C-alpha atoms as a printed R data frame, in Angstrom:
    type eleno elety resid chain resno       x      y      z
1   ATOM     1    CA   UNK     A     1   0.000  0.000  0.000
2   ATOM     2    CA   UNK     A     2   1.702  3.171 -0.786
3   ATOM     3    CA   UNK     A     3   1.974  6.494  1.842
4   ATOM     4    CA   UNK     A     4   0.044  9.581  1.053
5   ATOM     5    CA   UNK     A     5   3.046 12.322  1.065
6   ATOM     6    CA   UNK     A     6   2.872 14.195  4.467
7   ATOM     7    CA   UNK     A     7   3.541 18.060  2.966
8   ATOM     8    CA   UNK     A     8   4.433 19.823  5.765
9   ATOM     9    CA   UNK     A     9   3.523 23.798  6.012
10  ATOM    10    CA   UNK     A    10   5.521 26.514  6.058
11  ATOM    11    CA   UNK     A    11   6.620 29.256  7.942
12  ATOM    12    CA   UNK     A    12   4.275 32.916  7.659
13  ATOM    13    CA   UNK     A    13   5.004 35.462  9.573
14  ATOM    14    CA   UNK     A    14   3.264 39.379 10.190
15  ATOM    15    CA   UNK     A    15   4.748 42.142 11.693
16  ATOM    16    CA   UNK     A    16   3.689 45.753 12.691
17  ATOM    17    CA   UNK     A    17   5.630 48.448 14.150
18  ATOM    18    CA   UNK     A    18   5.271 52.009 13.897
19  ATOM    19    CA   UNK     A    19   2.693 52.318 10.773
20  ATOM    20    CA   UNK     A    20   4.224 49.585  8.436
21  ATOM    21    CA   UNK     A    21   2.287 46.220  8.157
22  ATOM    22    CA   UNK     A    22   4.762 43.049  6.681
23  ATOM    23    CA   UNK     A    23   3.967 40.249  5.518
24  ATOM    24    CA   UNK     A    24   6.713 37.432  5.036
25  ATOM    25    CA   UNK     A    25   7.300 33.881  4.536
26  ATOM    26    CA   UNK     A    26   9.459 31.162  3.787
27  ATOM    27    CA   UNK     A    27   9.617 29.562  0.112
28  ATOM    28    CA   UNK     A    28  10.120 26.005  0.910
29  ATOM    29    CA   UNK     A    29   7.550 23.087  0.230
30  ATOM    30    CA   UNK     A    30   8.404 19.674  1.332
31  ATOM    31    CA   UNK     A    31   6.540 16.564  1.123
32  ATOM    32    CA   UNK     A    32   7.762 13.789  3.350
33  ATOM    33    CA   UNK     A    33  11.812 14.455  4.255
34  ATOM    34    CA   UNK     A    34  12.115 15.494  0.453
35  ATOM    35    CA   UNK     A    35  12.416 19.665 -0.335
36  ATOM    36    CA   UNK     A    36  10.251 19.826 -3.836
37  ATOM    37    CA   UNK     A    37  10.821 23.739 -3.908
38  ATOM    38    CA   UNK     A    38  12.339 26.089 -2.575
39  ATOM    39    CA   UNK     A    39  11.136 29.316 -3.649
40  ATOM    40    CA   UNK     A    40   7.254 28.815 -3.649
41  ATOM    41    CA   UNK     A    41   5.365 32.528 -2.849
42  ATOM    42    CA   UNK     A    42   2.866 32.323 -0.538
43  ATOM    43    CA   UNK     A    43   2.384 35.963  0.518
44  ATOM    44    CA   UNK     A    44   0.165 37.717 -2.147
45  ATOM    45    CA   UNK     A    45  -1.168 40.649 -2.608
46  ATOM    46    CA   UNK     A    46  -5.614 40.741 -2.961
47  ATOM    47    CA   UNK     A    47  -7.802 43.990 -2.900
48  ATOM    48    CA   UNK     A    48  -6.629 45.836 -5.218
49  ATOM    49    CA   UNK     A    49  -3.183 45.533 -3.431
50  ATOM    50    CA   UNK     A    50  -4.291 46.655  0.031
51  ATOM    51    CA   UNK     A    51  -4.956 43.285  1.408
52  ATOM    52    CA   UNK     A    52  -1.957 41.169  2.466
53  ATOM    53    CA   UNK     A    53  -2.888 37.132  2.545
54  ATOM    54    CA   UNK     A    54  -0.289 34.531  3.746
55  ATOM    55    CA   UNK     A    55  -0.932 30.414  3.874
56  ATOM    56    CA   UNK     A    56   0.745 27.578  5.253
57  ATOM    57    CA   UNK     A    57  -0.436 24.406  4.691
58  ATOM    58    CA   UNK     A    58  -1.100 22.643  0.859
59  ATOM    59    CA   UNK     A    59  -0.356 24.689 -1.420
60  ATOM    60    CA   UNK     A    60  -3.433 23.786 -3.673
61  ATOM    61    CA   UNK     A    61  -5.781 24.162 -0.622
62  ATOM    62    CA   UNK     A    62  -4.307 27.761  0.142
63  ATOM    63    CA   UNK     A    63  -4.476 28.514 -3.478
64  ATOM    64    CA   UNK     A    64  -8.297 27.417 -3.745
65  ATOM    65    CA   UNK     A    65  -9.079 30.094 -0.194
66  ATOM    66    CA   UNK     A    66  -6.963 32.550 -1.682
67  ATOM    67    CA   UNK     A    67  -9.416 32.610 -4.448
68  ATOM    68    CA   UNK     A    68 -12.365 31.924 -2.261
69  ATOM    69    CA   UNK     A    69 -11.154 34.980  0.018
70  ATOM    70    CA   UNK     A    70 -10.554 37.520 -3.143
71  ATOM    71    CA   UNK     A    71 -14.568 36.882 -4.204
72  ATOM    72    CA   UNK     A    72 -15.290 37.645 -0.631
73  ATOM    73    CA   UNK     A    73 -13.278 41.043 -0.663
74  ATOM    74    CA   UNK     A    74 -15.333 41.603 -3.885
75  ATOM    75    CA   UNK     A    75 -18.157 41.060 -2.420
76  ATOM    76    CA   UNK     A    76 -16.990 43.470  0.881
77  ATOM    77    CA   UNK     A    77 -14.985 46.234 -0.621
78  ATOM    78    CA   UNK     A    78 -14.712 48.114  2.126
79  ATOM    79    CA   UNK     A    79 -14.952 45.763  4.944
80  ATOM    80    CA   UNK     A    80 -11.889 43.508  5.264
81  ATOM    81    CA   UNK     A    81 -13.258 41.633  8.763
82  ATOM    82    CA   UNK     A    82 -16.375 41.151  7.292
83  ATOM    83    CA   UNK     A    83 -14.867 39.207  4.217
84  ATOM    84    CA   UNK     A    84 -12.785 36.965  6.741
85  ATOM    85    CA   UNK     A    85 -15.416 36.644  9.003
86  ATOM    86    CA   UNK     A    86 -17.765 35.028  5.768
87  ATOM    87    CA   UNK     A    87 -14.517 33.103  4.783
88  ATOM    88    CA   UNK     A    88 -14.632 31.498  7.909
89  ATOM    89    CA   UNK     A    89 -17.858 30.737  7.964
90  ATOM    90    CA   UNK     A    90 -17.659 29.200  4.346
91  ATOM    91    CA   UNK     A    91 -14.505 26.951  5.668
92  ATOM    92    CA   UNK     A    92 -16.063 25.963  8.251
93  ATOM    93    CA   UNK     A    93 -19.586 24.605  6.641
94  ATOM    94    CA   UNK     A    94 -18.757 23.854  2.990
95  ATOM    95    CA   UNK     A    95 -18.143 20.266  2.777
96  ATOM    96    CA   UNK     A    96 -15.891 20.864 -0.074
97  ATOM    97    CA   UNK     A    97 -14.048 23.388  1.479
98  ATOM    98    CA   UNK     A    98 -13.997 21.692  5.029
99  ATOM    99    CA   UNK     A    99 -11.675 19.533  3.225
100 ATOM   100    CA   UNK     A   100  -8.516 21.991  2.784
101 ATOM   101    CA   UNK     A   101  -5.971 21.847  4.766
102 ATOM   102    CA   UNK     A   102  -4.205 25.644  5.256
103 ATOM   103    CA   UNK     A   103  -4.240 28.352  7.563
104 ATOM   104    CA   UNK     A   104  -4.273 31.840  6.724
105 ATOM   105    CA   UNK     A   105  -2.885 35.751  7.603
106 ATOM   106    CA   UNK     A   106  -4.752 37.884  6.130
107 ATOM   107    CA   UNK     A   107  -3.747 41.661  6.907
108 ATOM   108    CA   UNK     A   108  -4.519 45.105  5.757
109 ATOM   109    CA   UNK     A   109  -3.210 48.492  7.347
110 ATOM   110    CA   UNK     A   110  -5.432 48.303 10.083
111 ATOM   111    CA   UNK     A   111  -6.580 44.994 11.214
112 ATOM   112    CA   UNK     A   112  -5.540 41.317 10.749
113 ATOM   113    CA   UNK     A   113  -6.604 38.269 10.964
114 ATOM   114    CA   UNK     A   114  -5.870 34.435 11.540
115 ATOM   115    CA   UNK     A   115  -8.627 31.850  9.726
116 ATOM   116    CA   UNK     A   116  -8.550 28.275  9.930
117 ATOM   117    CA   UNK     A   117 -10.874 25.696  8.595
118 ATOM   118    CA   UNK     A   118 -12.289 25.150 12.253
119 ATOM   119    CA   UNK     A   119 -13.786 28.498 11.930
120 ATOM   120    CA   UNK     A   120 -11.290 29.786 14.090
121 ATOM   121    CA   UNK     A   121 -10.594 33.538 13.649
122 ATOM   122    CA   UNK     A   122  -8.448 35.028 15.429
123 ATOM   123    CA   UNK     A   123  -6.078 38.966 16.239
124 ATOM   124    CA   UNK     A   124  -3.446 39.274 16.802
125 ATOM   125    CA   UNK     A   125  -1.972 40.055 20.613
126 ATOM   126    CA   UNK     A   126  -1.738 44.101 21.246
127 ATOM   127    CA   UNK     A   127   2.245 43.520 19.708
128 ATOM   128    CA   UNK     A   128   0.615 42.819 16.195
129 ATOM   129    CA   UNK     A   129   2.353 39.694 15.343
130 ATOM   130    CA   UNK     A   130   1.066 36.615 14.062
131 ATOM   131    CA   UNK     A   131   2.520 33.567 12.802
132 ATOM   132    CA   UNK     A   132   1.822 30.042 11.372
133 ATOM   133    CA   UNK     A   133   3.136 27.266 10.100
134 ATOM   134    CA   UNK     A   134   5.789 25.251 10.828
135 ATOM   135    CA   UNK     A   135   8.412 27.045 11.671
136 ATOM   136    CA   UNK     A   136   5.845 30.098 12.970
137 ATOM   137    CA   UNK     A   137   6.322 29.233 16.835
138 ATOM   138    CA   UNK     A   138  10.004 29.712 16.122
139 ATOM   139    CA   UNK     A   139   9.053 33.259 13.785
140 ATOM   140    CA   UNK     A   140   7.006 34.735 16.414
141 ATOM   141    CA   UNK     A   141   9.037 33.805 19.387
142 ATOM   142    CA   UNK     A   142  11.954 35.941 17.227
143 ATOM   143    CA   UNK     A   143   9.861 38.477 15.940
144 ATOM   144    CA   UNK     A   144   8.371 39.593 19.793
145 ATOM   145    CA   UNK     A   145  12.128 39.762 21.026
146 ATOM   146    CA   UNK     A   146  13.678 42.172 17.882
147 ATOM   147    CA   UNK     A   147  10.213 43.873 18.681
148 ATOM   148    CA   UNK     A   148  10.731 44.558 22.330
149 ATOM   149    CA   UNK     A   149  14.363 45.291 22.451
150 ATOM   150    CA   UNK     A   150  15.695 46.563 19.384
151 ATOM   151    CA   UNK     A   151  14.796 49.579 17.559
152 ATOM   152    CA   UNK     A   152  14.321 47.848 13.983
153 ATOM   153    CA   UNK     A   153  11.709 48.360 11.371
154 ATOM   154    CA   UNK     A   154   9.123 46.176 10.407
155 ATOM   155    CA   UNK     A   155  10.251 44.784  7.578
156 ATOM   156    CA   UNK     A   156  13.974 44.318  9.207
157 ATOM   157    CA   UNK     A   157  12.144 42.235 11.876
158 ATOM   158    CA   UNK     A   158  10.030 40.343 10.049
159 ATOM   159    CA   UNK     A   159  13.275 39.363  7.630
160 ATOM   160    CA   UNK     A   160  15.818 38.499 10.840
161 ATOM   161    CA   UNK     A   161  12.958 36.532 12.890
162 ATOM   162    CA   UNK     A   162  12.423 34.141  9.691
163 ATOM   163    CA   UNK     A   163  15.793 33.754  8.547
164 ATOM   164    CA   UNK     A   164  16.266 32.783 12.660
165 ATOM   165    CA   UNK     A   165  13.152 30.337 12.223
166 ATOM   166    CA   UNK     A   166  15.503 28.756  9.168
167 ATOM   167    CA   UNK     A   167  18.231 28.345 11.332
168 ATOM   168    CA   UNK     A   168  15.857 25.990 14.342
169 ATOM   169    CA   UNK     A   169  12.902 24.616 11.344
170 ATOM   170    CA   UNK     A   170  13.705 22.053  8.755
171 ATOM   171    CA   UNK     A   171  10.443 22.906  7.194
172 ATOM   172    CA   UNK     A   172  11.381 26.559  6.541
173 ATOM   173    CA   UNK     A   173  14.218 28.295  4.692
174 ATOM   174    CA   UNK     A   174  15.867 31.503  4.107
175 ATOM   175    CA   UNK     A   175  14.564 32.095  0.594
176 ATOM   176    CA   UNK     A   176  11.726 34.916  1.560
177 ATOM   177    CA   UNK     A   177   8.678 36.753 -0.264
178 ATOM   178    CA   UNK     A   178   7.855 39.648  1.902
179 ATOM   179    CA   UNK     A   179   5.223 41.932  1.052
180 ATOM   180    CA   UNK     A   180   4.602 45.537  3.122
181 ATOM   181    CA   UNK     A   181   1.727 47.816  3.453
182 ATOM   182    CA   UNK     A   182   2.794 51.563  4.804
């Protein structure tokens, strides 16, 4: 009988500090103990560029809520937690989409936002950061030190705290896409 490849996620990571919102991850995609790419994206841009979405997890799945989460934007111009909030919702009670196995970030310059297919939403801590993924314990732990004692920008953090997550996570590596809203 032959083993369903275990893909393991990624590592996302947001950061906020002083009017900048960043948006990074990791471009590595493994499936079992083989690396099958190493410079995947997966931090685009949505909303007419004002919305920032990250996912860890299958890279089809994230693909198929990145879509799913664009028509919701469309359908919410102007109301970013509204469009996660019906995302959520969606995950949580479309068969089909129950299915999918990602998380996302999903950011503008004001609020963000962590959705899972349990219908979990969640914000961010009052330090702005979020993380997932594999390495994202290791990303945020980073991230909330360089945020607390050094005087570094957003994007400076968010770059240093992944390439530390690298260093500890097998399942993330240094090759990054960061996107920034200001």
């Amino acid at each position: 009988m032959s083993e369903t490849p275990s893909t393991h996620s990624t590592t996302v990571l947001l950061v906020r500090r002083a009017g900048r919102v960043c948006l990074v991850s990791d471009g590595q995609v493994t499936m079992n103990n083989q690396i099958v790419k190493s410079g995947a994206a997966k931090v685009k841009r949505a909303g007419r560029g004002q919305v920032l979405v990250g996912f860890a997890g299958g890279a089809a799945d994230g693909l198929a809520l990145f879509t799913r989460f664009e028509t919701k934007l469309e359908e919410f111009p102007a109301n970013l937690e509204r469009a996660v909030v019906e995302l959520a919702k969606d995950w949580r009670t479309d068969r089909a989409l129950r299915q999918l196995q990602a998380l996302m970030i999903v950011c503008d310059r004001h609020k963000s936002f962590l959705v899972s297919g349990n219908g979990d939403l969640l914000q961010p801590d009052e330090d702005g950061l979020l993380a997932i993924g594999s390495g994202g314990a290791f990303a945020l732990s980073a991230a909330r030190a360089l945020l607390r004692h050094t005087e570094l920008d957003a994007p400076t953090i968010a770059r240093e705290a992944m390439r530390i997550a690298a260093e500890i996570c097998v399942f993330t590596n240094d090759r990054l896409t960061l996107e920034e809203l200001a």
